[in-house]
Structure formats: C-alpha cells, structure tokens
C-alpha atoms as one frame of an Amber mdcrd trajectory, in Angstrom:
protein
   0.068   0.046  -0.382   1.553   3.234  -1.131   1.599   5.960   1.779   2.930
   9.338   0.519   3.102  12.817   2.235   3.797  14.847  -1.204   1.368  14.740
  -4.277   4.483  14.569  -6.499   5.282  11.120  -4.710   2.924   9.030  -6.416
   2.839   8.100  -9.912   1.558   5.019 -11.442   4.189   3.774 -14.137   3.732
   0.644 -15.499  -0.150   0.611 -16.309  -0.816  -0.832 -20.184  -4.044  -1.120
 -22.149  -3.933  -3.800 -24.989  -5.838  -2.007 -27.501  -6.145  -5.127 -29.856
  -9.808  -5.385 -29.374 -10.434  -2.211 -30.254  -8.370  -1.537 -33.467  -7.611
  -5.061 -34.600  -3.532  -4.272 -33.996  -1.424  -5.529 -31.189  -0.725  -1.681
 -29.723  -0.151  -1.454 -25.794  -1.084   1.935 -24.502   1.073   3.231 -21.558
  -1.333   5.159 -19.464   0.460   8.390 -17.967  -2.540   9.718 -16.316  -2.647
   8.004 -12.966  -1.136  10.747 -10.578  -2.514  13.660  -8.654  -1.531  15.987
 -11.710  -3.502  13.620 -14.055  -1.108  13.856 -16.733   2.655  12.952 -18.144
   3.769  16.548 -17.402   3.982  15.705 -13.785   7.338  14.110 -14.493   8.682
  17.266 -16.499   7.515  19.717 -14.394   9.092  17.834 -11.138  12.617  17.396
 -12.998  12.807  21.275 -13.764  11.634  22.208 -10.285  14.045  20.280  -8.699
  16.868  21.249 -11.254  15.675  25.018 -10.510  15.963  24.434  -6.800  19.393
  22.888  -7.136  20.740  25.520  -9.300  19.434  28.272  -6.720  17.477  30.142
  -9.232  14.111  28.960  -7.284  14.002  30.159  -3.895  11.428  30.307  -1.264
   8.900  33.291  -1.758   9.428  32.856  -5.542   6.335  32.481  -8.060   6.706
  30.377 -11.313   5.371  31.501 -14.377   5.048  29.264 -17.324   3.050  29.162
 -20.410   0.787  26.134 -20.706  -2.490  24.640 -22.636  -3.169  23.099 -19.537
  -1.591  19.949 -18.280   1.787  21.207 -17.102  -0.148  24.172 -15.645  -1.994
  21.784 -13.446   1.358  19.904 -12.902   3.144  23.010 -11.417   0.042  24.013
  -9.708   0.584  20.884  -7.515   4.030  21.410  -6.711   3.864  24.880  -6.299
   0.847  24.357  -3.700   2.918  21.220  -2.068   6.239  23.686  -1.778   4.620
  26.924  -0.947   5.485  28.586  -4.137   3.272  30.986  -6.235   2.393  30.004
  -9.692   1.035  31.688 -12.740  -0.066  29.913 -15.412  -0.235  32.275 -18.868
  -2.527  30.152 -21.320  -5.502  31.290 -23.922  -8.915  30.083 -24.851  -8.189
  27.129 -25.912  -7.212  25.715 -22.511 -10.105  23.295 -21.080 -12.153  24.733
 -18.830 -11.508  22.010 -16.310  -7.934  22.749 -16.313  -8.360  26.096 -15.710
 -10.410  25.435 -12.810  -8.302  22.798 -11.603  -5.346  25.083 -11.538  -7.508
  28.073  -9.501  -8.434  25.443  -6.792  -5.008  24.648  -6.227  -4.276  28.424
  -5.763  -2.530  29.082  -8.895  -3.444  32.330 -11.190  -4.297  31.931 -14.795
  -4.008  34.653 -17.042  -5.541  34.147 -20.504  -4.242  35.672 -23.542  -7.142
  36.308 -26.227  -5.073  37.623 -29.185  -2.717  35.563 -30.944   0.815  37.027
 -32.423   0.601  37.483 -35.965   3.268  35.318 -36.819   3.696  32.624 -34.223
   0.064  32.297 -33.026  -1.132  32.091 -29.407   1.918  30.171 -28.210   4.113
  33.228 -29.410   1.796  35.438 -27.792   2.006  33.659 -24.646   5.468  33.541
 -24.577   5.969  37.119 -25.196   4.015  37.801 -22.246   5.859  35.556 -20.161
   9.094  37.293 -21.082   7.660  40.869 -20.482   6.390  39.776 -16.921  10.161
  38.218 -15.961  11.718  40.998 -17.267   9.887  43.280 -15.073   9.813  41.495
 -11.785  12.689  39.272 -10.474  10.229  37.350  -8.166   8.771  35.205 -11.337
  11.052  32.154 -11.975  10.150  30.805 -15.666  11.201  27.507 -15.796  10.565
  27.368 -19.975   9.324  23.924 -20.581  10.059  24.603 -24.508  13.645  25.091
 -23.828  14.775  23.239 -20.653  16.761  20.491 -21.059  15.310  18.698 -17.581
  12.210  18.288 -19.745  13.219  15.824 -22.056  15.433  14.222 -19.305  12.790
  13.423 -17.269  11.857  11.057 -19.592  15.025   9.638 -20.575  15.347   8.992
 -16.973  12.334   7.570 -15.984   9.491   7.017 -19.093  11.736   4.930 -21.427
  13.276   2.790 -19.001   9.934   2.092 -17.669   8.761   0.990 -21.010  11.921
  -0.817 -21.809  11.796  -2.896 -18.588   8.105  -4.161 -19.503   8.694  -4.676
 -23.442  12.499  -5.770 -23.983  11.797  -6.910 -27.294  10.246  -3.383 -28.319
   9.847  -2.670 -31.987   7.949   0.530 -32.426   7.317   3.239 -30.164   4.764
   6.266 -30.740   5.143   9.304 -29.105   2.809  12.436 -29.069   4.824  15.756
 -30.438   4.312  18.743 -28.264   6.716  20.413 -26.485   8.842  17.129 -27.657
  10.129  16.710 -24.249   8.591  13.267 -23.875   9.666  12.119 -28.093  13.610
  13.670 -27.409  13.619  11.908 -24.024  12.445   8.553 -25.374  14.188   8.687
 -28.587  17.783   9.569 -27.184  17.280   6.345 -24.740  15.928   3.939 -27.531
  18.971   5.252 -29.740  21.597   3.530 -27.566  19.477   0.333 -26.239  20.304
  -3.046 -26.939  18.138  -3.695 -30.314  16.739  -1.042 -32.888  13.683   0.933
 -31.964  11.491   2.737 -34.693  10.610   5.696 -32.943   7.558   7.581 -34.393
   6.367  11.000 -33.752   2.592  11.765 -33.786   1.668  15.573 -34.341  -1.298
  17.461 -35.427  -2.113  18.787 -38.719  -1.668  22.512 -38.786   1.139  22.244
 -36.249   4.541  23.549 -37.551   6.764  21.137 -35.503   7.899  19.508 -38.277
   7.787  22.115 -41.024   4.794  23.066 -43.220   2.236  25.802 -43.030   0.366
  26.420 -39.637  -3.322  25.875 -39.571  -6.364  25.917 -37.075  -6.029  23.697
 -33.982  -8.784  23.485 -31.497  -7.683  20.624 -29.053  -4.711  21.542 -26.869
  -1.701  19.390 -25.977   0.282  18.249 -29.060   1.286  20.423 -32.038   2.689
  24.056 -31.752   2.881  27.155 -33.614   6.332  27.559 -33.068   9.084  25.359
 -33.927   9.959  23.450 -30.415  13.530  24.437 -29.421  14.274  20.735 -27.950
  13.602  19.075 -31.163  16.175  16.961 -32.917  14.343  15.609 -35.931  17.638
  13.344 -36.298  16.454  10.978 -33.494  12.759  10.632 -35.261  12.613   8.083
 -37.845   9.245   9.123 -38.987   6.314  11.681 -38.489   2.729  10.827 -38.613
   0.260  13.981 -38.885  -3.297  13.706 -37.566  -6.375  15.598 -38.497  -8.383
  16.557 -35.553 -11.294  15.223 -36.671  -9.532  11.870 -36.139  -8.551  12.448
 -32.966 -12.141  13.320 -32.122 -13.150   9.877 -33.534 -10.534   7.755 -31.854
 -11.473   9.122 -28.277 -15.152   8.497 -28.964 -14.178   5.039 -30.132 -12.057
   4.482 -27.093 -14.603   5.866 -24.576 -17.169   3.201 -26.445 -14.999   0.262
 -24.862 -14.941   2.561 -21.536 -11.743   4.154 -21.809 -12.043   7.855 -21.435
  -8.624   9.216 -22.631  -7.748  12.907 -23.569  -7.120  14.749 -26.864  -3.496
  13.949 -26.967  -3.997  10.435 -26.425  -6.947  10.204 -29.050  -4.333  11.912
 -31.621  -1.311   9.171 -30.520  -3.661   6.191 -30.799  -5.295   7.632 -34.153
  -1.535   7.825 -35.718  -0.479   4.852 -34.480  -3.601   2.934 -35.709  -2.923
   4.332 -39.038   0.424   3.184 -39.264  -0.142  -0.075 -38.219  -2.864  -0.534
 -40.777   0.046  -0.034 -43.345   2.565  -2.543 -42.253   2.616  -5.984 -40.827
   1.650  -5.293 -37.043   1.613  -9.140 -36.239   5.257  -9.381 -36.313   5.987
  -6.135 -34.294   6.124  -5.139 -30.591   4.238  -1.655 -30.678   3.775   1.000
 -27.836   1.996   4.169 -27.574   2.177   6.776 -24.812  -0.914   7.935 -23.584
  -0.155  11.337 -22.193  -3.645  12.149 -20.153  -7.190  11.056 -19.296 -10.258
  12.284 -20.631 -11.864  14.475 -17.516 -10.539  17.179 -18.777 -12.229  17.524
 -22.076 -15.605  16.881 -21.062 -16.584  20.161 -22.042 -14.897  19.957 -25.419
 -14.536  16.742 -27.664 -17.110  14.812 -25.513 -19.531  17.770 -25.896 -21.725
  17.817 -28.869 -22.168  21.467 -29.079 -18.651  22.282 -28.702 -18.069  19.974
 -31.742 -21.065  21.453 -33.685 -19.479  24.807 -33.063 -15.977  23.988 -33.958
 -16.771  21.342 -36.964 -20.357  22.046 -38.143 -23.488  20.076 -37.620 -22.508
  16.787 -39.681 -21.375  14.879 -36.687 -22.703  11.107 -37.247 -23.422   9.205
 -40.572 -20.560  10.156 -42.651 -19.575  12.789 -40.669 -17.189  13.327 -37.938
 -18.194  10.851 -35.554 -18.906   8.082 -38.503 -18.318   4.371 -36.775 -14.703
   3.182 -37.692 -13.439   6.042 -39.406  -9.817   6.626 -38.951  -8.861   8.157
 -42.279  -7.256  11.602 -43.250  -3.761  11.113 -41.636  -0.903  11.939 -43.766
   2.760  10.760 -43.129   5.404  13.091 -43.310
C-alpha cells in the first residue's frame, strides 16, 4: 500500500491497455494519467522544479510562471501548492475550462491571452507575455518548458526505461509531439538501447513542429505554432500528422470501450492505428504513450455542442463521429 506525504510522490508507471480488441492491431497504450496531476507532465514539472531548486534559481517566496495549454499548468500548480511557491499560468482560450478551474482550486493564478501573435500564433503571444513579466519583476521564475533540458531528461530517466523494462523486445514506439520533451527523452534513450526501436512522432495537422504551414488547431496538448527548441529531428524515424477530426473519432471510439482518454491520447492512438494499418503489425511489438485522461475534455471533444461549434453539424453518419472512421492522416 503506497503511503505518501507529497502529491508528486505518486505516479503509476506500469499500467498499459491492450488495444487489440478495439483496433485489431497489437498495440499497448502506456497510461500516464494516473497521478495527482492527471498527466505525464508531472514528470517534467518535477524534474524542472528540482533542477531550478538545486541551481538556486528557485528560492522560497518565488512565483513560478509558465506558458501552458493545461496539463503542465496543473502539474506545476500541484507542485507549487505542496512546496509553498506561487504559480501563474499563462494560457489562451483553447485551454480546457476544467484545467483552468483545477489550477485555480490549487491556488494558482491563470492569465488568458485573447489575441494571437500575427506570426507565431497564441503560443508566441503567450511566450512574449511571460518574457515581459519576468523582465519586469525578478520574483517571477520561468522554467521555460520549451527549452528546458530537464524536460526531455525526465523521460530519458523515467518514461523510456519503464517501457524498456516491460517490453524488452520493443519494435515501435509512438510518441506525441508538443514541446517534444517526451519524444526527445524516449528517442535518445532508445537510440542507444540493445536493439533497434523505430520511434514515430505523432503531430497534429496545422502544427509547425516538423515544418509545413500553420493551421487552425482547437484541441490543446500536441502540436505547436512555434518550432520546438528541444526538437532534434535526427532522432525521429518517422512523423505522422493527424487531423483533429480523427483525434475526436478515436477518443469516442475508445470511450465506447469504456476508456475515457484526452485529446493528446486520441491523436497518438489515431496515428499509431493508421501506421499499423500500413505495416505487418502481427510481427511487431508496438507501444504508444497516452499523456492524459479524458475528464478535462468533457466540455470539448466529448460535448456535442462544442463539436458543432467547431466542426459543423455533420457529426454522425458519414461525418465527424462516423463509426470506425480513422482516415485523413498523412505521413510526413
């Protein structure tokens, strides 16, 4: 029986869902949402805060500030509350209402950016606000998840070794690309492992992470409007881009089996299912990483009125929620 005194001391590392019955392919989904932050971001947040404390950057009385679309903000809110720091999350209107309310319940402040930068979108505007804030007030400490090396090191030290322990004959790993911290940590680890592992990045259509023109993205989590500073594409074997419609279909398909996952997970699973459709999966051991659970998405991807507002009225039949539709993904 685990007994803890700090919320960051608990994280279920070894829970997997076998998706063979749902998608017809041997795919194991590593569930990262079973901790007090509800997502994989607790690992990166813990590592970045610990490093800032060791380096003397983060001291008692300081206030953390970070740009986040939700999950990292919740993780930092938990750590700040448990350690006695202040925390200000800079986000935009796409941040799920449940995530914003969770941060505020934990004592954090949330600042919502309402106008995107003309070139760099909402993310660029959020980062500009954080930079101006830290330049004007020395009490604010910016961990900068987008450039912080401890972001990817958290997954090099924890996520990837945990997968390697459970799957010593791993062939393919599917990882979503946001800040690319999880992707880079896992890719670096498996590059030097005892057997070749194909690391496939899953990105959202409209993201500029791996090049291409920016486009509208309504689901927070994966994808970015600014090229990730942590990304070294030489470690990535392949990139799959997923349409948001396919993310939503996949989330609803998983929910139909009793598994309520978030938008980032829907994107990764959708990309993995598409890739496995085109290969010989019965000979492969494949794992995908599920960054979060679905409760924070109840007002968005699981709410018919939100879907209608964002994607139109054609939700069923041959439309957005047509049964078993997993098309529309493109390899880069």
